[in-house]
Amino acid sequence: MTAEIRIALDAMGGDEAPTVTVQGALEAVKAYGMEVILVGDTDRIEQELGGQVPAGISLRHASQVVEMGESPSNALRRKKDSSVRVAVDLVKAGEADAVVSVGNTGAAMAMAFFVLGTVPGVDRPGIGTVMPSEREPFLLIDAGATVDCKPVHLLQFAVMGDVYAQTVLGRSRPKIGLLSIGEEASKGNELTREVFKLLESSHLNFTGNVEGKEIFSGTVDVVVCDGFTGNVALKIGEGLVESSVRMLREEIRRSTLGKIGYLLLKAGLPGIRKKLDYSEYGGAPLLGINGVSIIGHGRSNSKAIRNALGVAKSSVEKGLNRTIENGVRRTMEEVALAT
Amino acid sequence: MTAEIRIALDAMGGDEAPTVTVQGALEAVKAYGMEVILVGDTDRIEQELGGQVPAGISLRHASQVVEMGESPSNALRRKKDSSVRVAVDLVKAGEADAVVSVGNTGAAMAMAFFVLGTVPGVDRPGIGTVMPSEREPFLLIDAGATVDCKPVHLLQFAVMGDVYAQTVLGRSRPKIGLLSIGEEASKGNELTREVFKLLESSHLNFTGNVEGKEIFSGTVDVVVCDGFTGNVALKIGEGLVESSVRMLREEIRRSTLGKIGYLLLKAGLPGIRKKLDYSEYGGAPLLGINGVSIIGHGRSNSKAIRNALGVAKSSVEKGLNRTIENGVRRTMEEVALAT
């Protein structure tokens, strides 16, 4: 058997750290078999572990914590001994194969980019987010890593999304859609019209523009967009769901009929709840970083953390970054030949 | 009493034209008092009217119809006697005070822009869309008229949104938010960071960046963004709602408990259904066009058309475009002084 995969987990990141991070690590070791390095305040982590460090778990001390509201640039300058930074440094030093953090997303991203750089040939990283649809989940990339994009950045996001959909989500020949505001090649803005041409000259299974209206029906495996649009899209979706639920609850409180209906409906629909449960999808890969990095929601529970660790392991095992490197090289050649 | 306001209605636009357009016009004349000029195939319109043209309604023949899937540029070149084009021409000729169309949005927009031009001082038009929130509805501008924007375009959208929120939605000192991906001024892309500075130097009640997560909780009256982002946001919202409803229905079909729950819930919640009923909001104003233009969803029912005609009337009565002209002039001066 080969040496076990080692994953550095930012144990202090997230709303209920280190309780849920430690719990998630224990579940992941049991479920997938890996070594998890818990990085953070070792006293508090040992306390969570009940004074005993079980097999598959090791500890690494870090004296600082990056808070949720802290600016990434501040964290980068002043938090060099923070749990997330030390976890990233372990990857750089070759002591860990991947890093997982569910803390401050911007800080984790900035540190990974600054310390590890990008995969050779990749210009900018992109956050991939797995989202539910009526059929299979799809990957949206970029969800906010690179907000001002050139056409080539989106082309590379498409390659990274293609590789991730194949290697981690298990899709063969993933359908790639470009997020735009109409199906025809001529629809969209200057950026998407350029990207459309590039995608057409690549080997990718590019199916054309997709509109926000159709992505949740599950017509494509990968939705490509710039980080500004992707982040707005993601948060619009979140906000709409949260506001609808609040409005529904408010009105249900005022109606007995509604109250009974809601309870029956809730009991009757376990499947839809599972489908919309973000913790099933195991965090968001920060793709294009030279070192596997998975980031997750600050509200992650232990299942979400376990799944994020599982995704990290499988990304390492399947040589995600090497495949991205080859894919990007191939695509850049195809595009150069076509122009 | 002054002369009645005359509104040209594209009677052939929309999925169920001219049945619902004629019905909507009759309802509007009765509800608000106005003259509606029904533009289209007069034979078919007269048939809908039962052979009798009632008071407040007049007819204008147009031999062509722009289909829903037709490209705006094609419609502009080849459909010079289409119902929507003739309706726009009536405004240009001073025979109507406003135009309403629920047909092909792109074509209606292109024709209004081409024939009527913009309000003096306004560089680009913006579509305002009234959207529901947990509190009062808010206006999102631009929902897709101008996809490649310079900072000054968004500044002008903010002014137009401010004026519309005051004059038509009846808000005093509307709160203006800039759609971005974080609250701080430094968050966003190059475009929004520039716009942030411009909005700060204006007289507008600019409350800073807003995220997609919060807009549905109703924190601002006007959400400003470029037409690409706005259109994506709008369609993401639509798609999410439609897919959720389909998934819910699918699963409800398989569960008796769910089925009963759904029926009770539906019966118990008339308020939320009213809140989410787009036809309450009366179409989308094409702001910045030199002539009041209201466009609406192709699936508009007669109530939506009646409300769109009501909004058109009230925009004319309240001198919307003159107020926009003054507001834009004032704002451009403020911004020039600040830089």
PDB file of N, CA and C in Angstrom, chain B residues 23 38 87 94 101 114 147 149 188 197 201 216 235 272 276 280 283 298 312 316:
ATOM      1  N   GLN B  23     -58.171  42.641 -23.985  1.00  0.00           N
ATOM      2  CA  GLN B  23     -58.811  42.549 -22.672  1.00  0.00           C
ATOM      3  C   GLN B  23     -58.152  43.504 -21.672  1.00  0.00           C
ATOM      4  N   LEU B  38     -55.041  50.638 -29.988  1.00  0.00           N
ATOM      5  CA  LEU B  38     -54.664  49.240 -30.230  1.00  0.00           C
ATOM      6  C   LEU B  38     -54.029  49.147 -31.611  1.00  0.00           C
ATOM      7  N   ALA B  87     -46.504  51.294 -33.235  1.00  0.00           N
ATOM      8  CA  ALA B  87     -46.825  51.856 -31.916  1.00  0.00           C
ATOM      9  C   ALA B  87     -45.735  52.843 -31.472  1.00  0.00           C
ATOM     10  N   GLY B  94     -45.958  62.099 -32.052  1.00  0.00           N
ATOM     11  CA  GLY B  94     -46.752  62.879 -31.100  1.00  0.00           C
ATOM     12  C   GLY B  94     -48.208  62.467 -31.053  1.00  0.00           C
ATOM     13  N   SER B 101     -45.519  47.353 -24.888  1.00  0.00           N
ATOM     14  CA  SER B 101     -45.457  46.100 -25.643  1.00  0.00           C
ATOM     15  C   SER B 101     -45.074  44.942 -24.738  1.00  0.00           C
ATOM     16  N   PHE B 114     -33.920  53.161 -31.440  1.00  0.00           N
ATOM     17  CA  PHE B 114     -33.640  53.639 -32.799  1.00  0.00           C
ATOM     18  C   PHE B 114     -34.554  54.788 -33.203  1.00  0.00           C
ATOM     19  N   VAL B 147     -25.514  45.916 -22.183  1.00  0.00           N
ATOM     20  CA  VAL B 147     -24.729  44.841 -21.578  1.00  0.00           C
ATOM     21  C   VAL B 147     -23.272  45.204 -21.325  1.00  0.00           C
ATOM     22  N   CYS B 149     -21.090  48.140 -20.155  1.00  0.00           N
ATOM     23  CA  CYS B 149     -21.304  49.449 -19.545  1.00  0.00           C
ATOM     24  C   CYS B 149     -20.022  50.135 -19.127  1.00  0.00           C
ATOM     25  N   GLY B 188     -15.728  44.149  -5.400  1.00  0.00           N
ATOM     26  CA  GLY B 188     -16.393  44.249  -6.687  1.00  0.00           C
ATOM     27  C   GLY B 188     -15.404  44.133  -7.819  1.00  0.00           C
ATOM     28  N   LYS B 197     -17.397  55.244  -6.489  1.00  0.00           N
ATOM     29  CA  LYS B 197     -16.880  56.602  -6.271  1.00  0.00           C
ATOM     30  C   LYS B 197     -17.823  57.655  -6.853  1.00  0.00           C
ATOM     31  N   SER B 201     -20.201  60.775  -4.900  1.00  0.00           N
ATOM     32  CA  SER B 201     -20.135  62.226  -5.103  1.00  0.00           C
ATOM     33  C   SER B 201     -21.462  62.803  -5.578  1.00  0.00           C
ATOM     34  N   PHE B 216     -33.299  40.567  -1.655  1.00  0.00           N
ATOM     35  CA  PHE B 216     -34.676  40.106  -1.471  1.00  0.00           C
ATOM     36  C   PHE B 216     -35.196  40.332  -0.054  1.00  0.00           C
ATOM     37  N   LYS B 235     -32.628  36.076 -14.508  1.00  0.00           N
ATOM     38  CA  LYS B 235     -32.934  34.750 -15.042  1.00  0.00           C
ATOM     39  C   LYS B 235     -32.516  33.626 -14.091  1.00  0.00           C
ATOM     40  N   ILE B 272     -48.423  35.318   0.077  1.00  0.00           N
ATOM     41  CA  ILE B 272     -47.136  35.093  -0.563  1.00  0.00           C
ATOM     42  C   ILE B 272     -47.325  34.931  -2.072  1.00  0.00           C
ATOM     43  N   LEU B 276     -45.510  37.258  -4.998  1.00  0.00           N
ATOM     44  CA  LEU B 276     -44.661  36.716  -6.052  1.00  0.00           C
ATOM     45  C   LEU B 276     -45.325  36.802  -7.430  1.00  0.00           C
ATOM     46  N   GLU B 280     -48.719  41.799 -10.823  1.00  0.00           N
ATOM     47  CA  GLU B 280     -49.032  42.934  -9.947  1.00  0.00           C
ATOM     48  C   GLU B 280     -48.177  44.159 -10.284  1.00  0.00           C
ATOM     49  N   GLY B 283     -45.232  45.404 -15.711  1.00  0.00           N
ATOM     50  CA  GLY B 283     -44.252  45.555 -16.778  1.00  0.00           C
ATOM     51  C   GLY B 283     -43.004  46.289 -16.346  1.00  0.00           C
ATOM     52  N   GLY B 298     -43.738  38.146 -22.210  1.00  0.00           N
ATOM     53  CA  GLY B 298     -44.568  37.551 -23.251  1.00  0.00           C
ATOM     54  C   GLY B 298     -45.745  36.764 -22.693  1.00  0.00           C
ATOM     55  N   ALA B 312     -47.624  53.231 -17.463  1.00  0.00           N
ATOM     56  CA  ALA B 312     -47.313  54.145 -18.569  1.00  0.00           C
ATOM     57  C   ALA B 312     -48.022  55.476 -18.350  1.00  0.00           C
ATOM     58  N   VAL B 316     -46.261  59.229 -17.642  1.00  0.00           N
ATOM     59  CA  VAL B 316     -46.484  60.416 -18.471  1.00  0.00           C
ATOM     60  C   VAL B 316     -46.982  61.568 -17.600  1.00  0.00           C
TER      61      VAL B 316
END
